[in-house]
Amino acid sequence: VTFGMGAAQAGERTVRLAIDKIYCDSCPLTVSKAIQKVNGVKSAKVDYKTKTAVVVFDDAKTLVEAITAASTDAGYPARLAAN
């Protein structure tokens, strides 16, 4: 059975989050692990220098609010980043 690329992309969304309290090189790993535990998250790339995370997720399985809550619960408050 093969699936078209469109089926694989259905519901996929990417958001950029601003992450507070990132003070060291290991903080992004902690944030990334917390975000990736959220059901529906496909990837989370956290950048120490910009204090942002780019998260790809299935919007049929989770909400941005659940992703920001996971980061916040790990001790790193998150919110949608301004453009």
PDB file of N, CA and C in Angstrom:
ATOM      1  N   VAL A   1       0.847  -1.176   0.000  1.00  0.00           N
ATOM      2  CA  VAL A   1       0.000   0.000   0.000  1.00  0.00           C
ATOM      3  C   VAL A   1       0.887   1.232   0.000  1.00  0.00           C
ATOM      4  N   THR A   2       0.597   2.170  -0.844  1.00  0.00           N
ATOM      5  CA  THR A   2       1.339   3.429  -0.881  1.00  0.00           C
ATOM      6  C   THR A   2       0.378   4.569  -0.641  1.00  0.00           C
ATOM      7  N   PHE A   3       0.908   5.605  -0.064  1.00  0.00           N
ATOM      8  CA  PHE A   3       0.107   6.784   0.226  1.00  0.00           C
ATOM      9  C   PHE A   3       0.731   7.979  -0.468  1.00  0.00           C
ATOM     10  N   GLY A   4      -0.101   8.875  -0.964  1.00  0.00           N
ATOM     11  CA  GLY A   4       0.401  10.089  -1.584  1.00  0.00           C
ATOM     12  C   GLY A   4       0.988  11.024  -0.540  1.00  0.00           C
ATOM     13  N   MET A   5       1.842  11.912  -0.961  1.00  0.00           N
ATOM     14  CA  MET A   5       2.467  12.868  -0.039  1.00  0.00           C
ATOM     15  C   MET A   5       1.422  13.732   0.651  1.00  0.00           C
ATOM     16  N   GLY A   6       0.330  14.021  -0.019  1.00  0.00           N
ATOM     17  CA  GLY A   6      -0.709  14.845   0.580  1.00  0.00           C
ATOM     18  C   GLY A   6      -1.293  14.210   1.831  1.00  0.00           C
ATOM     19  N   ALA A   7      -1.460  12.903   1.818  1.00  0.00           N
ATOM     20  CA  ALA A   7      -2.012  12.207   2.981  1.00  0.00           C
ATOM     21  C   ALA A   7      -1.067  12.307   4.169  1.00  0.00           C
ATOM     22  N   ALA A   8       0.224  12.238   3.905  1.00  0.00           N
ATOM     23  CA  ALA A   8       1.208  12.306   4.986  1.00  0.00           C
ATOM     24  C   ALA A   8       1.252  13.705   5.599  1.00  0.00           C
ATOM     25  N   GLN A   9       0.878  14.713   4.836  1.00  0.00           N
ATOM     26  CA  GLN A   9       0.966  16.086   5.302  1.00  0.00           C
ATOM     27  C   GLN A   9      -0.341  16.588   5.909  1.00  0.00           C
ATOM     28  N   ALA A  10      -1.397  15.810   5.814  1.00  0.00           N
ATOM     29  CA  ALA A  10      -2.701  16.252   6.319  1.00  0.00           C
ATOM     30  C   ALA A  10      -2.613  16.579   7.800  1.00  0.00           C
ATOM     31  N   GLY A  11      -3.044  17.785   8.180  1.00  0.00           N
ATOM     32  CA  GLY A  11      -3.063  18.183   9.573  1.00  0.00           C
ATOM     33  C   GLY A  11      -1.730  18.673  10.106  1.00  0.00           C
ATOM     34  N   GLU A  12      -0.680  18.650   9.296  1.00  0.00           N
ATOM     35  CA  GLU A  12       0.629  19.083   9.780  1.00  0.00           C
ATOM     36  C   GLU A  12       0.695  20.606   9.848  1.00  0.00           C
ATOM     37  N   ARG A  13       1.207  21.084  10.957  1.00  0.00           N
ATOM     38  CA  ARG A  13       1.318  22.528  11.175  1.00  0.00           C
ATOM     39  C   ARG A  13       2.666  22.831  11.819  1.00  0.00           C
ATOM     40  N   THR A  14       3.233  23.974  11.511  1.00  0.00           N
ATOM     41  CA  THR A  14       4.500  24.402  12.102  1.00  0.00           C
ATOM     42  C   THR A  14       4.277  25.736  12.806  1.00  0.00           C
ATOM     43  N   VAL A  15       4.788  25.834  14.046  1.00  0.00           N
ATOM     44  CA  VAL A  15       4.705  27.089  14.785  1.00  0.00           C
ATOM     45  C   VAL A  15       6.082  27.431  15.344  1.00  0.00           C
ATOM     46  N   ARG A  16       6.294  28.722  15.556  1.00  0.00           N
ATOM     47  CA  ARG A  16       7.524  29.183  16.206  1.00  0.00           C
ATOM     48  C   ARG A  16       7.126  29.752  17.564  1.00  0.00           C
ATOM     49  N   LEU A  17       7.783  29.243  18.606  1.00  0.00           N
ATOM     50  CA  LEU A  17       7.483  29.670  19.963  1.00  0.00           C
ATOM     51  C   LEU A  17       8.641  30.456  20.551  1.00  0.00           C
ATOM     52  N   ALA A  18       8.334  31.452  21.345  1.00  0.00           N
ATOM     53  CA  ALA A  18       9.338  32.151  22.146  1.00  0.00           C
ATOM     54  C   ALA A  18       9.395  31.421  23.482  1.00  0.00           C
ATOM     55  N   ILE A  19      10.602  31.085  23.918  1.00  0.00           N
ATOM     56  CA  ILE A  19      10.790  30.318  25.149  1.00  0.00           C
ATOM     57  C   ILE A  19      11.568  31.173  26.149  1.00  0.00           C
ATOM     58  N   ASP A  20      11.008  31.344  27.330  1.00  0.00           N
ATOM     59  CA  ASP A  20      11.675  32.111  28.386  1.00  0.00           C
ATOM     60  C   ASP A  20      12.519  31.192  29.259  1.00  0.00           C
ATOM     61  N   LYS A  21      13.446  31.794  29.988  1.00  0.00           N
ATOM     62  CA  LYS A  21      14.292  31.131  30.984  1.00  0.00           C
ATOM     63  C   LYS A  21      15.293  30.141  30.398  1.00  0.00           C
ATOM     64  N   ILE A  22      15.662  30.329  29.130  1.00  0.00           N
ATOM     65  CA  ILE A  22      16.734  29.516  28.551  1.00  0.00           C
ATOM     66  C   ILE A  22      18.032  30.251  28.846  1.00  0.00           C
ATOM     67  N   TYR A  23      18.828  29.685  29.771  1.00  0.00           N
ATOM     68  CA  TYR A  23      20.040  30.357  30.222  1.00  0.00           C
ATOM     69  C   TYR A  23      21.324  29.607  29.901  1.00  0.00           C
ATOM     70  N   CYS A  24      21.217  28.343  29.496  1.00  0.00           N
ATOM     71  CA  CYS A  24      22.439  27.576  29.248  1.00  0.00           C
ATOM     72  C   CYS A  24      22.259  26.672  28.037  1.00  0.00           C
ATOM     73  N   ASP A  25      23.348  26.065  27.612  1.00  0.00           N
ATOM     74  CA  ASP A  25      23.324  25.207  26.424  1.00  0.00           C
ATOM     75  C   ASP A  25      22.473  23.955  26.592  1.00  0.00           C
ATOM     76  N   SER A  26      22.254  23.506  27.824  1.00  0.00           N
ATOM     77  CA  SER A  26      21.468  22.287  28.020  1.00  0.00           C
ATOM     78  C   SER A  26      19.966  22.566  28.111  1.00  0.00           C
ATOM     79  N   CYS A  27      19.583  23.801  28.320  1.00  0.00           N
ATOM     80  CA  CYS A  27      18.157  24.144  28.409  1.00  0.00           C
ATOM     81  C   CYS A  27      17.363  23.731  27.161  1.00  0.00           C
ATOM     82  N   PRO A  28      17.873  23.975  25.948  1.00  0.00           N
ATOM     83  CA  PRO A  28      17.102  23.583  24.771  1.00  0.00           C
ATOM     84  C   PRO A  28      16.782  22.086  24.716  1.00  0.00           C
ATOM     85  N   LEU A  29      17.691  21.257  25.198  1.00  0.00           N
ATOM     86  CA  LEU A  29      17.433  19.822  25.212  1.00  0.00           C
ATOM     87  C   LEU A  29      16.264  19.491  26.139  1.00  0.00           C
ATOM     88  N   THR A  30      16.244  20.122  27.303  1.00  0.00           N
ATOM     89  CA  THR A  30      15.158  19.907  28.261  1.00  0.00           C
ATOM     90  C   THR A  30      13.819  20.334  27.664  1.00  0.00           C
ATOM     91  N   VAL A  31      13.802  21.497  27.025  1.00  0.00           N
ATOM     92  CA  VAL A  31      12.573  22.010  26.411  1.00  0.00           C
ATOM     93  C   VAL A  31      12.127  21.084  25.276  1.00  0.00           C
ATOM     94  N   SER A  32      13.064  20.694  24.430  1.00  0.00           N
ATOM     95  CA  SER A  32      12.748  19.820  23.303  1.00  0.00           C
ATOM     96  C   SER A  32      12.142  18.506  23.775  1.00  0.00           C
ATOM     97  N   LYS A  33      12.742  17.899  24.787  1.00  0.00           N
ATOM     98  CA  LYS A  33      12.221  16.631  25.314  1.00  0.00           C
ATOM     99  C   LYS A  33      10.806  16.804  25.860  1.00  0.00           C
ATOM    100  N   ALA A  34      10.556  17.897  26.573  1.00  0.00           N
ATOM    101  CA  ALA A  34       9.227  18.147  27.134  1.00  0.00           C
ATOM    102  C   ALA A  34       8.189  18.305  26.026  1.00  0.00           C
ATOM    103  N   ILE A  35       8.535  19.066  25.003  1.00  0.00           N
ATOM    104  CA  ILE A  35       7.598  19.305  23.894  1.00  0.00           C
ATOM    105  C   ILE A  35       7.349  18.022  23.112  1.00  0.00           C
ATOM    106  N   GLN A  36       8.399  17.233  22.888  1.00  0.00           N
ATOM    107  CA  GLN A  36       8.239  16.019  22.091  1.00  0.00           C
ATOM    108  C   GLN A  36       7.427  14.932  22.793  1.00  0.00           C
ATOM    109  N   LYS A  37       7.196  15.078  24.094  1.00  0.00           N
ATOM    110  CA  LYS A  37       6.344  14.125  24.819  1.00  0.00           C
ATOM    111  C   LYS A  37       4.865  14.357  24.532  1.00  0.00           C
ATOM    112  N   VAL A  38       4.532  15.511  23.971  1.00  0.00           N
ATOM    113  CA  VAL A  38       3.134  15.821  23.656  1.00  0.00           C
ATOM    114  C   VAL A  38       2.697  14.974  22.459  1.00  0.00           C
ATOM    115  N   ASN A  39       1.606  14.245  22.633  1.00  0.00           N
ATOM    116  CA  ASN A  39       1.077  13.422  21.549  1.00  0.00           C
ATOM    117  C   ASN A  39       0.765  14.293  20.338  1.00  0.00           C
ATOM    118  N   GLY A  40       1.264  13.901  19.180  1.00  0.00           N
ATOM    119  CA  GLY A  40       1.017  14.644  17.945  1.00  0.00           C
ATOM    120  C   GLY A  40       2.184  15.512  17.511  1.00  0.00           C
ATOM    121  N   VAL A  41       3.151  15.743  18.412  1.00  0.00           N
ATOM    122  CA  VAL A  41       4.327  16.534  18.034  1.00  0.00           C
ATOM    123  C   VAL A  41       5.263  15.653  17.209  1.00  0.00           C
ATOM    124  N   LYS A  42       5.653  16.154  16.042  1.00  0.00           N
ATOM    125  CA  LYS A  42       6.527  15.401  15.150  1.00  0.00           C
ATOM    126  C   LYS A  42       7.990  15.786  15.341  1.00  0.00           C
ATOM    127  N   SER A  43       8.237  17.068  15.602  1.00  0.00           N
ATOM    128  CA  SER A  43       9.609  17.517  15.853  1.00  0.00           C
ATOM    129  C   SER A  43       9.585  18.834  16.607  1.00  0.00           C
ATOM    130  N   ALA A  44      10.669  19.051  17.347  1.00  0.00           N
ATOM    131  CA  ALA A  44      10.830  20.307  18.085  1.00  0.00           C
ATOM    132  C   ALA A  44      12.296  20.666  18.049  1.00  0.00           C
ATOM    133  N   LYS A  45      12.620  21.780  17.435  1.00  0.00           N
ATOM    134  CA  LYS A  45      13.994  22.266  17.353  1.00  0.00           C
ATOM    135  C   LYS A  45      14.085  23.557  18.148  1.00  0.00           C
ATOM    136  N   VAL A  46      14.841  23.505  19.239  1.00  0.00           N
ATOM    137  CA  VAL A  46      14.954  24.644  20.147  1.00  0.00           C
ATOM    138  C   VAL A  46      16.320  25.281  19.960  1.00  0.00           C
ATOM    139  N   ASP A  47      16.344  26.596  19.802  1.00  0.00           N
ATOM    140  CA  ASP A  47      17.586  27.325  19.564  1.00  0.00           C
ATOM    141  C   ASP A  47      17.956  28.170  20.774  1.00  0.00           C
ATOM    142  N   TYR A  48      19.131  27.919  21.313  1.00  0.00           N
ATOM    143  CA  TYR A  48      19.614  28.640  22.498  1.00  0.00           C
ATOM    144  C   TYR A  48      19.794  30.130  22.220  1.00  0.00           C
ATOM    145  N   LYS A  49      20.411  30.472  21.101  1.00  0.00           N
ATOM    146  CA  LYS A  49      20.720  31.881  20.807  1.00  0.00           C
ATOM    147  C   LYS A  49      19.470  32.734  20.626  1.00  0.00           C
ATOM    148  N   THR A  50      18.475  32.196  19.918  1.00  0.00           N
ATOM    149  CA  THR A  50      17.267  32.988  19.660  1.00  0.00           C
ATOM    150  C   THR A  50      16.179  32.750  20.695  1.00  0.00           C
ATOM    151  N   LYS A  51      16.389  31.734  21.559  1.00  0.00           N
ATOM    152  CA  LYS A  51      15.412  31.373  22.587  1.00  0.00           C
ATOM    153  C   LYS A  51      14.034  31.117  21.982  1.00  0.00           C
ATOM    154  N   THR A  52      14.067  30.355  20.873  1.00  0.00           N
ATOM    155  CA  THR A  52      12.837  30.000  20.181  1.00  0.00           C
ATOM    156  C   THR A  52      12.818  28.497  19.908  1.00  0.00           C
ATOM    157  N   ALA A  53      11.624  28.007  19.633  1.00  0.00           N
ATOM    158  CA  ALA A  53      11.443  26.618  19.226  1.00  0.00           C
ATOM    159  C   ALA A  53      10.586  26.596  17.972  1.00  0.00           C
ATOM    160  N   VAL A  54      10.975  25.762  17.024  1.00  0.00           N
ATOM    161  CA  VAL A  54      10.156  25.524  15.842  1.00  0.00           C
ATOM    162  C   VAL A  54       9.591  24.119  16.022  1.00  0.00           C
ATOM    163  N   VAL A  55       8.270  24.050  16.086  1.00  0.00           N
ATOM    164  CA  VAL A  55       7.594  22.790  16.395  1.00  0.00           C
ATOM    165  C   VAL A  55       6.686  22.404  15.231  1.00  0.00           C
ATOM    166  N   VAL A  56       6.846  21.167  14.784  1.00  0.00           N
ATOM    167  CA  VAL A  56       5.973  20.602  13.755  1.00  0.00           C
ATOM    168  C   VAL A  56       5.075  19.596  14.456  1.00  0.00           C
ATOM    169  N   PHE A  57       3.763  19.737  14.248  1.00  0.00           N
ATOM    170  CA  PHE A  57       2.825  18.860  14.933  1.00  0.00           C
ATOM    171  C   PHE A  57       1.589  18.604  14.083  1.00  0.00           C
ATOM    172  N   ASP A  58       0.842  17.593  14.488  1.00  0.00           N
ATOM    173  CA  ASP A  58      -0.409  17.235  13.831  1.00  0.00           C
ATOM    174  C   ASP A  58      -1.534  17.943  14.574  1.00  0.00           C
ATOM    175  N   ASP A  59      -2.139  18.912  13.922  1.00  0.00           N
ATOM    176  CA  ASP A  59      -3.171  19.699  14.605  1.00  0.00           C
ATOM    177  C   ASP A  59      -4.479  18.938  14.805  1.00  0.00           C
ATOM    178  N   ALA A  60      -4.551  17.719  14.305  1.00  0.00           N
ATOM    179  CA  ALA A  60      -5.704  16.869  14.598  1.00  0.00           C
ATOM    180  C   ALA A  60      -5.497  16.116  15.918  1.00  0.00           C
ATOM    181  N   LYS A  61      -4.245  16.125  16.420  1.00  0.00           N
ATOM    182  CA  LYS A  61      -3.926  15.385  17.644  1.00  0.00           C
ATOM    183  C   LYS A  61      -3.611  16.276  18.836  1.00  0.00           C
ATOM    184  N   THR A  62      -3.186  17.505  18.589  1.00  0.00           N
ATOM    185  CA  THR A  62      -2.843  18.393  19.696  1.00  0.00           C
ATOM    186  C   THR A  62      -3.059  19.846  19.310  1.00  0.00           C
ATOM    187  N   LEU A  63      -2.975  20.707  20.305  1.00  0.00           N
ATOM    188  CA  LEU A  63      -3.143  22.143  20.124  1.00  0.00           C
ATOM    189  C   LEU A  63      -1.866  22.869  20.526  1.00  0.00           C
ATOM    190  N   VAL A  64      -1.691  24.067  20.022  1.00  0.00           N
ATOM    191  CA  VAL A  64      -0.540  24.883  20.399  1.00  0.00           C
ATOM    192  C   VAL A  64      -0.515  25.063  21.918  1.00  0.00           C
ATOM    193  N   GLU A  65      -1.684  25.217  22.518  1.00  0.00           N
ATOM    194  CA  GLU A  65      -1.764  25.423  23.968  1.00  0.00           C
ATOM    195  C   GLU A  65      -1.180  24.242  24.746  1.00  0.00           C
ATOM    196  N   ALA A  66      -1.349  23.033  24.248  1.00  0.00           N
ATOM    197  CA  ALA A  66      -0.782  21.853  24.916  1.00  0.00           C
ATOM    198  C   ALA A  66       0.735  21.852  24.801  1.00  0.00           C
ATOM    199  N   ILE A  67       1.238  22.326  23.680  1.00  0.00           N
ATOM    200  CA  ILE A  67       2.690  22.380  23.458  1.00  0.00           C
ATOM    201  C   ILE A  67       3.317  23.448  24.354  1.00  0.00           C
ATOM    202  N   THR A  68       2.710  24.630  24.405  1.00  0.00           N
ATOM    203  CA  THR A  68       3.256  25.674  25.267  1.00  0.00           C
ATOM    204  C   THR A  68       3.145  25.275  26.733  1.00  0.00           C
ATOM    205  N   ALA A  69       2.080  24.566  27.091  1.00  0.00           N
ATOM    206  CA  ALA A  69       1.921  24.104  28.477  1.00  0.00           C
ATOM    207  C   ALA A  69       3.015  23.109  28.853  1.00  0.00           C
ATOM    208  N   ALA A  70       3.393  22.245  27.936  1.00  0.00           N
ATOM    209  CA  ALA A  70       4.448  21.260  28.215  1.00  0.00           C
ATOM    210  C   ALA A  70       5.769  21.957  28.497  1.00  0.00           C
ATOM    211  N   SER A  71       6.093  22.974  27.724  1.00  0.00           N
ATOM    212  CA  SER A  71       7.322  23.738  27.946  1.00  0.00           C
ATOM    213  C   SER A  71       7.250  24.490  29.270  1.00  0.00           C
ATOM    214  N   THR A  72       6.124  25.130  29.504  1.00  0.00           N
ATOM    215  CA  THR A  72       5.929  25.892  30.742  1.00  0.00           C
ATOM    216  C   THR A  72       6.012  24.976  31.961  1.00  0.00           C
ATOM    217  N   ASP A  73       5.389  23.808  31.879  1.00  0.00           N
ATOM    218  CA  ASP A  73       5.427  22.851  32.986  1.00  0.00           C
ATOM    219  C   ASP A  73       6.839  22.351  33.262  1.00  0.00           C
ATOM    220  N   ALA A  74       7.692  22.360  32.246  1.00  0.00           N
ATOM    221  CA  ALA A  74       9.092  21.948  32.414  1.00  0.00           C
ATOM    222  C   ALA A  74       9.951  23.081  32.984  1.00  0.00           C
ATOM    223  N   GLY A  75       9.325  24.258  33.197  1.00  0.00           N
ATOM    224  CA  GLY A  75      10.045  25.386  33.779  1.00  0.00           C
ATOM    225  C   GLY A  75      10.477  26.451  32.782  1.00  0.00           C
ATOM    226  N   TYR A  76      10.009  26.311  31.540  1.00  0.00           N
ATOM    227  CA  TYR A  76      10.392  27.248  30.485  1.00  0.00           C
ATOM    228  C   TYR A  76       9.126  27.807  29.835  1.00  0.00           C
ATOM    229  N   PRO A  77       8.597  28.903  30.365  1.00  0.00           N
ATOM    230  CA  PRO A  77       7.364  29.475  29.807  1.00  0.00           C
ATOM    231  C   PRO A  77       7.479  29.729  28.291  1.00  0.00           C
ATOM    232  N   ALA A  78       6.428  29.342  27.568  1.00  0.00           N
ATOM    233  CA  ALA A  78       6.444  29.464  26.106  1.00  0.00           C
ATOM    234  C   ALA A  78       5.185  30.160  25.633  1.00  0.00           C
ATOM    235  N   ARG A  79       5.320  30.824  24.489  1.00  0.00           N
ATOM    236  CA  ARG A  79       4.188  31.502  23.858  1.00  0.00           C
ATOM    237  C   ARG A  79       4.492  31.596  22.359  1.00  0.00           C
ATOM    238  N   LEU A  80       3.484  31.838  21.579  1.00  0.00           N
ATOM    239  CA  LEU A  80       3.709  32.027  20.137  1.00  0.00           C
ATOM    240  C   LEU A  80       4.645  33.215  19.957  1.00  0.00           C
ATOM    241  N   ALA A  81       5.623  33.038  19.085  1.00  0.00           N
ATOM    242  CA  ALA A  81       6.592  34.104  18.833  1.00  0.00           C
ATOM    243  C   ALA A  81       6.024  35.108  17.843  1.00  0.00           C
ATOM    244  N   ALA A  82       6.415  36.347  18.007  1.00  0.00           N
ATOM    245  CA  ALA A  82       6.048  37.373  17.036  1.00  0.00           C
ATOM    246  C   ALA A  82       6.862  37.132  15.770  1.00  0.00           C
ATOM    247  N   ASN A  83       6.322  37.534  14.650  1.00  0.00           N
ATOM    248  CA  ASN A  83       7.039  37.348  13.388  1.00  0.00           C
ATOM    249  C   ASN A  83       8.326  38.071  13.481  1.00  0.00           C
TER     250      ASN A  83
END
